[in-house]
CSV table of C-alpha atoms and ligand atoms in Angstrom, one decimal:
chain,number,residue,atom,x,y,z
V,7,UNK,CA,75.1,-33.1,-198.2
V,8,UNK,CA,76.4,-32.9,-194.7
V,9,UNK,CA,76.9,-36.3,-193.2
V,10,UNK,CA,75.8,-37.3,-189.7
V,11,UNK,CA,79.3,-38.7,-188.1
V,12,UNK,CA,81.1,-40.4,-190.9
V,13,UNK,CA,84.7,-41.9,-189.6
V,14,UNK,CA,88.2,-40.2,-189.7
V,15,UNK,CA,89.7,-42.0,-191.7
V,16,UNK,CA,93.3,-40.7,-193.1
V,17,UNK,CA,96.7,-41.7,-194.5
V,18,UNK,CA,97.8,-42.1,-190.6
V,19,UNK,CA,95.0,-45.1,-190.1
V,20,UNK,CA,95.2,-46.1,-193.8
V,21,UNK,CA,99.2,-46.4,-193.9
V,22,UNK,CA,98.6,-48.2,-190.1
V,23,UNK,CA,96.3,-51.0,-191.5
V,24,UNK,CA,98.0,-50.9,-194.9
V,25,UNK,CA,101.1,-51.8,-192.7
V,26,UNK,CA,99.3,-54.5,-190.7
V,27,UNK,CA,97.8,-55.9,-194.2
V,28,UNK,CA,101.5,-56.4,-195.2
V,29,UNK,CA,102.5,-57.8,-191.9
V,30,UNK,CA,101.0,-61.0,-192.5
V,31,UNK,CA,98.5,-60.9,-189.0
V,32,UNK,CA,95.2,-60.1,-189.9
V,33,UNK,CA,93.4,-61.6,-187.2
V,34,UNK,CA,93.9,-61.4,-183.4
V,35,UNK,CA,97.4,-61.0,-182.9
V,36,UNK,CA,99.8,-58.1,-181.0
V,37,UNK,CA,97.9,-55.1,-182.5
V,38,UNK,CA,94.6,-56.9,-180.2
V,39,UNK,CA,96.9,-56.9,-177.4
V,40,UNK,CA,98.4,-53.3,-177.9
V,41,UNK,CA,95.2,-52.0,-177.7
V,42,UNK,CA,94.0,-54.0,-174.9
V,43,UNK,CA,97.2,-52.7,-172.9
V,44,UNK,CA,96.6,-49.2,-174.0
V,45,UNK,CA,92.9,-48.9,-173.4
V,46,UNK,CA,93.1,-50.2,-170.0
V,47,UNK,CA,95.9,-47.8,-169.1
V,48,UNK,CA,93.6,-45.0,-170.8
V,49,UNK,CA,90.6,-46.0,-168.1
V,50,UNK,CA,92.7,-46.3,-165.5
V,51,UNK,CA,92.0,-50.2,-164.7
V,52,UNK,CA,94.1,-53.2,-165.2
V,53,UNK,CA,92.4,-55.3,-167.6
V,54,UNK,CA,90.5,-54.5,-171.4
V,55,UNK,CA,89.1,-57.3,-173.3
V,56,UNK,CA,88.8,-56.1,-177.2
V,57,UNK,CA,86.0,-57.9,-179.2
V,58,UNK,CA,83.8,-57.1,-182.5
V,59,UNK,CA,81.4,-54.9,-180.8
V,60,UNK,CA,80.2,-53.4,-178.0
V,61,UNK,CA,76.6,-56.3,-177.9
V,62,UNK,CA,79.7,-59.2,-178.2
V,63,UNK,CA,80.7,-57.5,-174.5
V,64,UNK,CA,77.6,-57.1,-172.9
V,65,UNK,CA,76.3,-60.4,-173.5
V,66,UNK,CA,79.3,-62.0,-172.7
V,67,UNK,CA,79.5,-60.0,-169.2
V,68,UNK,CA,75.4,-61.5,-168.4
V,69,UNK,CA,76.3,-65.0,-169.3
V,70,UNK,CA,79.8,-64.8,-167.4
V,71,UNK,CA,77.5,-63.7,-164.4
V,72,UNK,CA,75.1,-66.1,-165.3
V,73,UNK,CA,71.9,-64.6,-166.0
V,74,UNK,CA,69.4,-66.7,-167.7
V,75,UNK,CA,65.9,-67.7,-167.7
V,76,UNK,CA,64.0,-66.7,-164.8
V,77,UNK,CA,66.2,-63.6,-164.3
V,78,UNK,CA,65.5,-60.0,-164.8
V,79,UNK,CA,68.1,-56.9,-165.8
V,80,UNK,CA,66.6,-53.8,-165.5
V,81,UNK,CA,67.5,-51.4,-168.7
V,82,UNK,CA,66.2,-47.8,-169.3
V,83,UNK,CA,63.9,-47.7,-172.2
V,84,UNK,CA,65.4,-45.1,-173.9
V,85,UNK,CA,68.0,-47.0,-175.6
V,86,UNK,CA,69.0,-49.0,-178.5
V,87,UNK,CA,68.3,-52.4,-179.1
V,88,UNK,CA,71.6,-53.7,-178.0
V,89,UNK,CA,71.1,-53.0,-174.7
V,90,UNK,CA,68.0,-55.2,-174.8
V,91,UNK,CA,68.8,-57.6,-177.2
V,92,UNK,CA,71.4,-58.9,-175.4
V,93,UNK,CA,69.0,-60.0,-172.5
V,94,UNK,CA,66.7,-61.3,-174.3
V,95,UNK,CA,69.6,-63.8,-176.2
V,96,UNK,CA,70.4,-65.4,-172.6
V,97,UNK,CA,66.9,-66.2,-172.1
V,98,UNK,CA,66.3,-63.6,-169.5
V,99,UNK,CA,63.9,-60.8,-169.0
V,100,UNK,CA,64.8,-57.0,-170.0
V,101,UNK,CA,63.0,-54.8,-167.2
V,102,UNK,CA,62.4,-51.6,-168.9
V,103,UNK,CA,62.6,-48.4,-166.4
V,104,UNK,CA,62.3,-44.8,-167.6
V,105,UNK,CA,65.0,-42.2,-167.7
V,106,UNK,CA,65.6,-38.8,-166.1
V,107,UNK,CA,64.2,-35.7,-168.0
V,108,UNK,CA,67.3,-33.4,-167.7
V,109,UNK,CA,70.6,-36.2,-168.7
V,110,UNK,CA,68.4,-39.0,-170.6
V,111,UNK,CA,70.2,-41.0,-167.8
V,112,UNK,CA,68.5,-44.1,-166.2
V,113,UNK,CA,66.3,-43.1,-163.5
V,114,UNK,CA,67.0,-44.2,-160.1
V,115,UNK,CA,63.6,-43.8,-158.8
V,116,UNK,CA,62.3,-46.0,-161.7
V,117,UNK,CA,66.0,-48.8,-160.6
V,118,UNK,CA,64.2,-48.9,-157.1
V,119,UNK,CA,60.7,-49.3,-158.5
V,120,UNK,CA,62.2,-52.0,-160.8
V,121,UNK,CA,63.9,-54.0,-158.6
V,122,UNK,CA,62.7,-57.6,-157.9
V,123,UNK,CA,64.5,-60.7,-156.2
V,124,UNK,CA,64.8,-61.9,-159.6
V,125,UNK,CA,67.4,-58.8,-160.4
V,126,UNK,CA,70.7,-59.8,-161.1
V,127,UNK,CA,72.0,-56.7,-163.1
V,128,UNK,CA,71.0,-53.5,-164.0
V,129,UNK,CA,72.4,-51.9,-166.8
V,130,UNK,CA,72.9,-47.7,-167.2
V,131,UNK,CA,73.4,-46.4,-170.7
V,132,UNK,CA,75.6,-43.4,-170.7
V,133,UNK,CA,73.2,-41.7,-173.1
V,134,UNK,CA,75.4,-39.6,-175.7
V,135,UNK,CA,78.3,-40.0,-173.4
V,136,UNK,CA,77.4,-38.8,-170.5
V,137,UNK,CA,77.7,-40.5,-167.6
V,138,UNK,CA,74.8,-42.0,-165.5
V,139,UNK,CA,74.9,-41.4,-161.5
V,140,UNK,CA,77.0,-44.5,-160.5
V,141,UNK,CA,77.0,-43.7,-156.8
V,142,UNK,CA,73.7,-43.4,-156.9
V,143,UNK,CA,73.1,-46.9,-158.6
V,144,UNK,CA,75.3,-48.6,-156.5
V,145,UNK,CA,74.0,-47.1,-153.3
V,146,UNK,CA,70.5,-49.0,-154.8
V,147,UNK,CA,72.3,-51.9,-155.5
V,148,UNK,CA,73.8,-52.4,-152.3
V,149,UNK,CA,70.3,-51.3,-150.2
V,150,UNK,CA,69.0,-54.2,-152.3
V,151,UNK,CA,71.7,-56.3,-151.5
V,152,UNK,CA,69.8,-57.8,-148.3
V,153,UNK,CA,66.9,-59.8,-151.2
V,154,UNK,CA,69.8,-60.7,-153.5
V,155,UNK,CA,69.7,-64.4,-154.4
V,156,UNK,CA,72.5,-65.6,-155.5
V,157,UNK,CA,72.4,-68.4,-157.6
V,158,UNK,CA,76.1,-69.2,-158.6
V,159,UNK,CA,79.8,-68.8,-158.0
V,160,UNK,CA,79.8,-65.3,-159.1
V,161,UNK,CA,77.0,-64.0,-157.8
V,162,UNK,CA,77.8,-65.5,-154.5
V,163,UNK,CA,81.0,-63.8,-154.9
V,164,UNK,CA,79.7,-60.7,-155.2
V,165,UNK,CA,76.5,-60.8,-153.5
V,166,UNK,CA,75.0,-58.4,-154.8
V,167,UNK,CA,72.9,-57.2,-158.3
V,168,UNK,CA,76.2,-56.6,-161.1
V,169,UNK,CA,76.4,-52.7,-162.1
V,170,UNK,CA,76.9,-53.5,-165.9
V,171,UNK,CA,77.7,-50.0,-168.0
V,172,UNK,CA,76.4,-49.9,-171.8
V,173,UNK,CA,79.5,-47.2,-172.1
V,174,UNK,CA,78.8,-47.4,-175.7
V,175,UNK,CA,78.9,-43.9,-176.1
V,176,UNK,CA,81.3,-42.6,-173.1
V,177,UNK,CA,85.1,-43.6,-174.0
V,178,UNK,CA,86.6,-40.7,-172.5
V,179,UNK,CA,84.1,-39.4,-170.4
V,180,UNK,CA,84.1,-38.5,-166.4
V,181,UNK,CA,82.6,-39.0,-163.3
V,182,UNK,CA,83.7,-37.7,-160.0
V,183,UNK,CA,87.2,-37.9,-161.9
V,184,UNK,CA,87.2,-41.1,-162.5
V,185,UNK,CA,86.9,-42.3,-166.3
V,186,UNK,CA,84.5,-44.0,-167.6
V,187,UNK,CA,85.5,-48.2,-167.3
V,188,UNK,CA,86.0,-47.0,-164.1
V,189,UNK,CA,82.7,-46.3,-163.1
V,190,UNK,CA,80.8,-49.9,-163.3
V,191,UNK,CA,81.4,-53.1,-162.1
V,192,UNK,CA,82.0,-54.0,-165.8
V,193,UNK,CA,81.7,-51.6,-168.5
V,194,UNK,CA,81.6,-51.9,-172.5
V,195,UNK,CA,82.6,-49.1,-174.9
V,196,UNK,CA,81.7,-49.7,-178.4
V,197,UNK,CA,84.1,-48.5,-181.2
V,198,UNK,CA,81.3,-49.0,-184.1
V,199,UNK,CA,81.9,-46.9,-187.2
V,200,UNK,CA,79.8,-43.8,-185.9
V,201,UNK,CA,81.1,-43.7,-182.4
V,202,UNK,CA,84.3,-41.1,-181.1
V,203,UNK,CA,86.8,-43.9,-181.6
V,204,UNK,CA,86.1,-46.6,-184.1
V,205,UNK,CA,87.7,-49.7,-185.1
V,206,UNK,CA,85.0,-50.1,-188.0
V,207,UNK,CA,83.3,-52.8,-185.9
V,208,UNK,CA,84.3,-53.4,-182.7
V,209,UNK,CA,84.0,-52.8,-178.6
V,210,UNK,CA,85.8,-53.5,-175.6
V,211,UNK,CA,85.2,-55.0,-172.6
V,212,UNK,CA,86.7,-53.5,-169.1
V,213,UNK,CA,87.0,-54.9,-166.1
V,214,UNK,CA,86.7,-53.0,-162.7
V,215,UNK,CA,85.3,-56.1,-160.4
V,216,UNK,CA,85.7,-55.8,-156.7
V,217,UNK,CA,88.2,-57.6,-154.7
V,218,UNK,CA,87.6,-60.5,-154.3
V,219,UNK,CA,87.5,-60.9,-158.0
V,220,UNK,CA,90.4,-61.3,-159.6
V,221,UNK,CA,90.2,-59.3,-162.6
V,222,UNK,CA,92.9,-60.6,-164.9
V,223,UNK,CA,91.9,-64.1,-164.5
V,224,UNK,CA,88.1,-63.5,-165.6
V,225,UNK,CA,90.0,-61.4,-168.6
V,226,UNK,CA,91.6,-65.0,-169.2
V,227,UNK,CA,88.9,-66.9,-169.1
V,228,UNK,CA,86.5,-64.4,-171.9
V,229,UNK,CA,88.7,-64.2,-174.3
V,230,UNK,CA,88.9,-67.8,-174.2
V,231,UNK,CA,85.1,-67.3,-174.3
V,232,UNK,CA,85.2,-65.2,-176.9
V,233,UNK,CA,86.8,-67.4,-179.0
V,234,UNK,CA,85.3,-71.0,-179.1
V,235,UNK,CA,86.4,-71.6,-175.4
V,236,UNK,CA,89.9,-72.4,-177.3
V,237,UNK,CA,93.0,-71.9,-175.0
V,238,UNK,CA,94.9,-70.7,-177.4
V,239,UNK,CA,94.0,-68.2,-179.6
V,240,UNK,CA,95.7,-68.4,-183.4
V,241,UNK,CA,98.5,-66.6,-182.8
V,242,UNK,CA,99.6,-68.7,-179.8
V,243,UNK,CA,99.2,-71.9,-181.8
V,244,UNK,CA,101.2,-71.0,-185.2
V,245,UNK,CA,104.2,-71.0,-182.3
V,246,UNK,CA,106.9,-73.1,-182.8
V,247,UNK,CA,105.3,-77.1,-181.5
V,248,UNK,CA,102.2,-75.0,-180.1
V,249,UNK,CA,99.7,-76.2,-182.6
V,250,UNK,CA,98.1,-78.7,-179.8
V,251,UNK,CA,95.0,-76.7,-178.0
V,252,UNK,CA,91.6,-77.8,-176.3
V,253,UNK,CA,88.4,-76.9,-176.2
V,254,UNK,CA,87.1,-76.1,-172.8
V,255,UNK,CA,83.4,-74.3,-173.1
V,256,UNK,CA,81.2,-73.8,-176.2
V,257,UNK,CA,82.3,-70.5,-176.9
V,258,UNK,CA,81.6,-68.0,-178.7
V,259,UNK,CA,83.4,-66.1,-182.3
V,260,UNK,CA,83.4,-62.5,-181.0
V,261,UNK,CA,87.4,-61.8,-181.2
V,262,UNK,CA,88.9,-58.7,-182.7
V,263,UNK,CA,91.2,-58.8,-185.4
V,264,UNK,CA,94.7,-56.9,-185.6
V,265,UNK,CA,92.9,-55.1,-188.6
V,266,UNK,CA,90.4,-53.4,-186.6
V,267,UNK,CA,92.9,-52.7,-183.4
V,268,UNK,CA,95.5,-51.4,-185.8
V,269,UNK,CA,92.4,-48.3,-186.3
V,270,UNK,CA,92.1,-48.3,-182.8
V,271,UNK,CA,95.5,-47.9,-181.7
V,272,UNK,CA,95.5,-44.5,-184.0
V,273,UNK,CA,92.4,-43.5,-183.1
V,274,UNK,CA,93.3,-44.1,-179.2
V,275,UNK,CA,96.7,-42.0,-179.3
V,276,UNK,CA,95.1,-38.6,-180.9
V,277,UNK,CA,92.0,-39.7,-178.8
V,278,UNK,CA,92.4,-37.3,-175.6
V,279,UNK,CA,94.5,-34.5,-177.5
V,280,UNK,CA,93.1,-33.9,-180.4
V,281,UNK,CA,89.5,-35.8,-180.9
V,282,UNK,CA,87.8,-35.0,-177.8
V,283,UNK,CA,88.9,-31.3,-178.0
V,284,UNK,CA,87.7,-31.6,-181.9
V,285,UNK,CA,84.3,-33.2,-180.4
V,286,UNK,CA,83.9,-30.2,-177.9
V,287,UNK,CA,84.8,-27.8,-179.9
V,288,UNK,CA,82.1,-28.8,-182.2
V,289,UNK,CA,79.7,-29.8,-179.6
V,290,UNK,CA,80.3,-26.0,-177.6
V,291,UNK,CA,79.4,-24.6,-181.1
V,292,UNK,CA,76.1,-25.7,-181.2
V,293,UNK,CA,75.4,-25.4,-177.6
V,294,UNK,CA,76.2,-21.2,-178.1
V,295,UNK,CA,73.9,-21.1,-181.4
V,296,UNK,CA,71.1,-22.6,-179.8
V,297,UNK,CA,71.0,-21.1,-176.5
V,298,UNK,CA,69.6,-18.0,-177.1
V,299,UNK,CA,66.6,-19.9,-178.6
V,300,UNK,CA,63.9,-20.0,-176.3
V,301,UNK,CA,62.5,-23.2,-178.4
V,302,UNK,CA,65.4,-25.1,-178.3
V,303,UNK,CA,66.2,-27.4,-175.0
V,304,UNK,CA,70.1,-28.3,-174.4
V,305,UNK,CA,71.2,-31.6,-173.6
V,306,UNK,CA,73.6,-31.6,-170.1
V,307,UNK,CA,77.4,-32.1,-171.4
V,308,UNK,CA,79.3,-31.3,-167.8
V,309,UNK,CA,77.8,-30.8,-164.6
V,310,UNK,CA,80.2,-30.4,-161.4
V,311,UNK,CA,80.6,-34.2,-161.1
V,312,UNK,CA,80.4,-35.3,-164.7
V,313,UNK,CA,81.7,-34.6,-168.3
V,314,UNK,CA,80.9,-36.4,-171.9
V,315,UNK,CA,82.4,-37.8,-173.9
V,316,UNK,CA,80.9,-35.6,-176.1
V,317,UNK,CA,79.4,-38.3,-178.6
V,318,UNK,CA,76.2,-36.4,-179.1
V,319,UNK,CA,74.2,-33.1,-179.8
V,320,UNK,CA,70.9,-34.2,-178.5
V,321,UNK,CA,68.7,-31.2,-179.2
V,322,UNK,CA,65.1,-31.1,-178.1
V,323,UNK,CA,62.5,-28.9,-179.4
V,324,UNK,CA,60.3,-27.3,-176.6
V,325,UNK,CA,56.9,-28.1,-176.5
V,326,UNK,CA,56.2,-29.7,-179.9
V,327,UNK,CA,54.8,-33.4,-181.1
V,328,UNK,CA,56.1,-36.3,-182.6
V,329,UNK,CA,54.7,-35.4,-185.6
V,330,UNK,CA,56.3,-31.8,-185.8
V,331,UNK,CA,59.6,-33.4,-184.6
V,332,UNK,CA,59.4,-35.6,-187.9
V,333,UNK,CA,58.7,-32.8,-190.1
V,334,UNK,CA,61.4,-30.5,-188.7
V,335,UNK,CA,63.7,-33.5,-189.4
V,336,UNK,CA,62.3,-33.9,-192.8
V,337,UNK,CA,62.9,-29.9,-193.7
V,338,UNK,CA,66.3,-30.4,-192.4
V,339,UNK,CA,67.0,-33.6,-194.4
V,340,UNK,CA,65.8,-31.3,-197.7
V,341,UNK,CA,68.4,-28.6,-197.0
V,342,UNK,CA,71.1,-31.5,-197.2
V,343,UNK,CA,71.9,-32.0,-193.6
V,344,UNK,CA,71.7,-35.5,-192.2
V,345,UNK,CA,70.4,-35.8,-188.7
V,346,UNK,CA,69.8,-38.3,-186.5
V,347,UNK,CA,67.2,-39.5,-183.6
V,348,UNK,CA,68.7,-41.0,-180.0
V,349,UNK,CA,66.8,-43.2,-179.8
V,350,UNK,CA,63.6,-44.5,-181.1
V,351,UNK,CA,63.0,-45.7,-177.5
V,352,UNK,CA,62.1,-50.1,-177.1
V,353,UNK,CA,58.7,-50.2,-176.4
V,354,UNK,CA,58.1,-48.6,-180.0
V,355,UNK,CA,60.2,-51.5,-181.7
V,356,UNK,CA,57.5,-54.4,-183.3
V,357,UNK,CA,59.7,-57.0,-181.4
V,358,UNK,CA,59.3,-55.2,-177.6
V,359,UNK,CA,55.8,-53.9,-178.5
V,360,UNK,CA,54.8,-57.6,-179.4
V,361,UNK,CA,56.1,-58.9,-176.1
V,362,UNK,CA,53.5,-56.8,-174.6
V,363,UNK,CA,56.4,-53.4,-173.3
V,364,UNK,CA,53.9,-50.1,-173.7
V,365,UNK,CA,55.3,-47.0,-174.3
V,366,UNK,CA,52.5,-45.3,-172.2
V,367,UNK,CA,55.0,-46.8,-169.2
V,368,UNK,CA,57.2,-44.5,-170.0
V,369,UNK,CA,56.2,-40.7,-170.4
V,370,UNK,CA,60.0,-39.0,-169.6
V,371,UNK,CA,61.5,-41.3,-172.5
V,372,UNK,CA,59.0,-40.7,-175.0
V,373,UNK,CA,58.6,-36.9,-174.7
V,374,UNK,CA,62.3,-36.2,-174.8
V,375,UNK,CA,62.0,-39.0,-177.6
V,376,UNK,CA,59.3,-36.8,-179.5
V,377,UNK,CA,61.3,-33.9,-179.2
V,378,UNK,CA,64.4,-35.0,-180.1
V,379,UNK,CA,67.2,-34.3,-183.0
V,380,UNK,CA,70.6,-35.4,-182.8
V,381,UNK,CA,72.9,-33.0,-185.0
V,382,UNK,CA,76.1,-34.1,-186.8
V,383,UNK,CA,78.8,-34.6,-184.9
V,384,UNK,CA,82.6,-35.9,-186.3
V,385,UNK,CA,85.9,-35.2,-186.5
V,386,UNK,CA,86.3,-33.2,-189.9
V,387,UNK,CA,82.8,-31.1,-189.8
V,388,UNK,CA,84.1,-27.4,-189.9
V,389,UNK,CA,83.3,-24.6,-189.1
V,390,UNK,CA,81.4,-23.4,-191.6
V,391,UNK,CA,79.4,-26.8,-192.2
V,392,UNK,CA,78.2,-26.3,-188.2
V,393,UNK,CA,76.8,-22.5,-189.8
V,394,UNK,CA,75.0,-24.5,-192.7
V,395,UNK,CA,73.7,-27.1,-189.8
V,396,UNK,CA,72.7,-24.7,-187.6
V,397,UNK,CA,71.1,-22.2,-190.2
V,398,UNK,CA,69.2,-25.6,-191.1
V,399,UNK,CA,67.5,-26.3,-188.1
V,400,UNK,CA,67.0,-22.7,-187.2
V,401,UNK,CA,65.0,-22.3,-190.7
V,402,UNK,CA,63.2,-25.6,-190.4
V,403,UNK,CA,62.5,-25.0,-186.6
V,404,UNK,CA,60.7,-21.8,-187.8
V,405,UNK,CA,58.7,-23.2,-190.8
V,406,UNK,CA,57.4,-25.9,-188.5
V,407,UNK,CA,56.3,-24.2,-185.0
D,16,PLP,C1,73.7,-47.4,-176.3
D,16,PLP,C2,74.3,-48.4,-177.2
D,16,PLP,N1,74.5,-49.6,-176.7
D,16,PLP,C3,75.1,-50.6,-177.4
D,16,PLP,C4,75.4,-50.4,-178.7
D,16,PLP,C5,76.0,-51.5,-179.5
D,16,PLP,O1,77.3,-51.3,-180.0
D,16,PLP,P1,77.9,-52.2,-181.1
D,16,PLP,O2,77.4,-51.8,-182.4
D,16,PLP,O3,79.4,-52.0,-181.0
D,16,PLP,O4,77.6,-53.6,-180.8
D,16,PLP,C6,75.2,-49.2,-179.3
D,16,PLP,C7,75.5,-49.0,-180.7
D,16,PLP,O5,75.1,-48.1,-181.4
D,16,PLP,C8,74.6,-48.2,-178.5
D,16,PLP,O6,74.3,-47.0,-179.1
């Protein structure tokens, strides 16, 4: 069987946790901080915030802006849950809008059509690692600026709606040569099992606020947010007559422990010279294969202002239905290759459905979601396993049209 994106794991990463097992820090400790360092050096930005996961940083970036009842963040529909979740946790209301046909990107003429006074974020998923059309979205955000109402410090501050990226997918990906966590006002990677770089669990928070924010001081204040409000994390108490801390918020338990970062700081130095290449590599593969098929549609990878991350193969199937799509997958499954769907889009989840979201709102999302198979993608499939993957969906493609 050929997996769908199982991790890298090796004796690098195993002897690197295996030496932070021995160490004695488990938890939250230098490894955290390493990473922190390195990833926002890697972005290009001056603060990174390492947590659990990738939902732990997107909800703590509404709540540190203060949404909450009342208020509306406008998220593409073609997504998963977390994206939505999250809003719906701080009591506020996810505004679906539908995405473009060609990236999978947000649309901007559905962010426009979206926007309400009630707005205080709107969140872009970089769908498979591409990134979405920031100047774009913040040339909307500021024409909206004018019906902003602000209803706190930060949103004063800012005074305008908060550009919040799910970068979930896009560690390493570019936009008018700038990296991604450099693109949004906040942006949050994940490093979840599947994704390019992986911590097992885990995500990262990074900080690109405009002056006058000061971005190291709301770093500060999350991670004492992300631990209890505590102002010392564990490490800084088991110091020498350090053991007396406060409490200043009822925070949350979303910290990252040296365990995970010790993955992450291997993962992060082969990341740009030998995973992404690996990822491409992979990724360019498929996109030759397919090309000469006149069924088969290609996702976008690079355009002249942007480049993936390279996360995903999207592939889309010209002209077929749901129903096909599943029974292409199926075939595919029974020739032992594991593939994947990006995503099944919110308003077909019982939870959105029951709060009364229809897909019929969104045609773009569900046709490419119809159409749509997402082909293993990770850093040991070889060369010859791509030939039994694409030979798979070839043959399948065939039996079904
Ligand atoms: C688009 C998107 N956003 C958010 C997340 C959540 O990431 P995490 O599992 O690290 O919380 C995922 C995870 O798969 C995702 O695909």
């Amino acid at each position: 069987m050929i997996n769908f994106a199982p991790p890298r794991i090796d004796e690098k990463i195993i002897e690197a946790v295996s030496e932070t097992l021995r160490s004695g820090w488990i938890t939250t400790g230098p490894k955290t901080k390493l990473l922190e360092k390195k990833l926002s050096e890697y972005c290009g930005v001056t603060q990174a915030l390492c947590l659990n996961s990738a939902t732990a940083g997107l909800e703590l970036a509404l709540r540190w802006y203060g949404v909450g009842p009342g208020d509306e963040v406008i998220v593409p529909a073609y997504t998963y849950a977390a994206t939505a979740n999250v809003v719906i946790h701080c009591g506020a209301i996810p505004v679906l809008a539908d995405v473009n046909k060609d990236d999978l990107c947000i649309s901007a003429e559905a962010i426009e059509k979206a926007i309400t006074t009630k707005t205080k974020v709107i969140m872009p998923v970089d769908f498979g690692g591409l990134p979405c059309n920031y100047d774009l979205i913040y040339a909307i955000a500021e024409k909206a600026k004018k019906d902003f109402q602000a209803a706190n410090e930060q949103q004063k501050k800012l005074g305008r709606i908060l550009i919040l990226s799910d970068a979930a997918h896009s560690l390493g990906a570019t936009y008018k040569g700038r990296n991604a966590g450099k693109l949004a006002d906040i942006s949050v990677f994940s490093f979840h099992a599947v994704k390019n770089l992986t911590t097992a669990e885990g995500g990262a928070m990074v900080f690109n606020l405009p002056a006058p924010f000061d971005n190291a001081l709301i770093y500060k204040q999350l991670s004492i947010t992300s631990l209890h409000g505590q102002t010392k994390d564990a490490m800084a108490k088991m110091q020498k007559g350090n053991w007396k801390y406060d409490i200043v918020e009822a925070g949350y338990k979303c910290n990252m422990t040296d365990l995970a970062a010790t993955m992450g700081l291997i993962e992060l130095e082969r990341y740009t010279s030998d995973t992404l290449p690996k990822r491409k590599a992979i990724i360019d593969a498929y996109y030759n294969f397919f090309s000469v098929y006149s069924w088969a549609e290609l996702p976008v990878l690079k355009d002249e202002e942007r480049e993936s991350s390279y996360h995903l193969f999207p592939l889309r199937i010209k002209d077929i239905t749901e129903e096909q799509r599943d029974k292409i997958i199926q075939k595919i499954f029974d020739r032992d290759v594991a593939v994947n769907v990006h995503f099944i889009p919110l308003p077909m989840m019982s939870f959105y459905k029951n709060m009364g979201y229809e897909m019929n709102d969104y045609p773009v999302t569900y046709n490419n979601f119809s159409r749509e198979i997402s082909l293993p993608v990770y850093y040991d499939l070889s060369m010859e396993e791509i030939a039994i993957v694409t030979k798979a969906v070839r043959e399948s493609v065939m039996e079904v049209l």
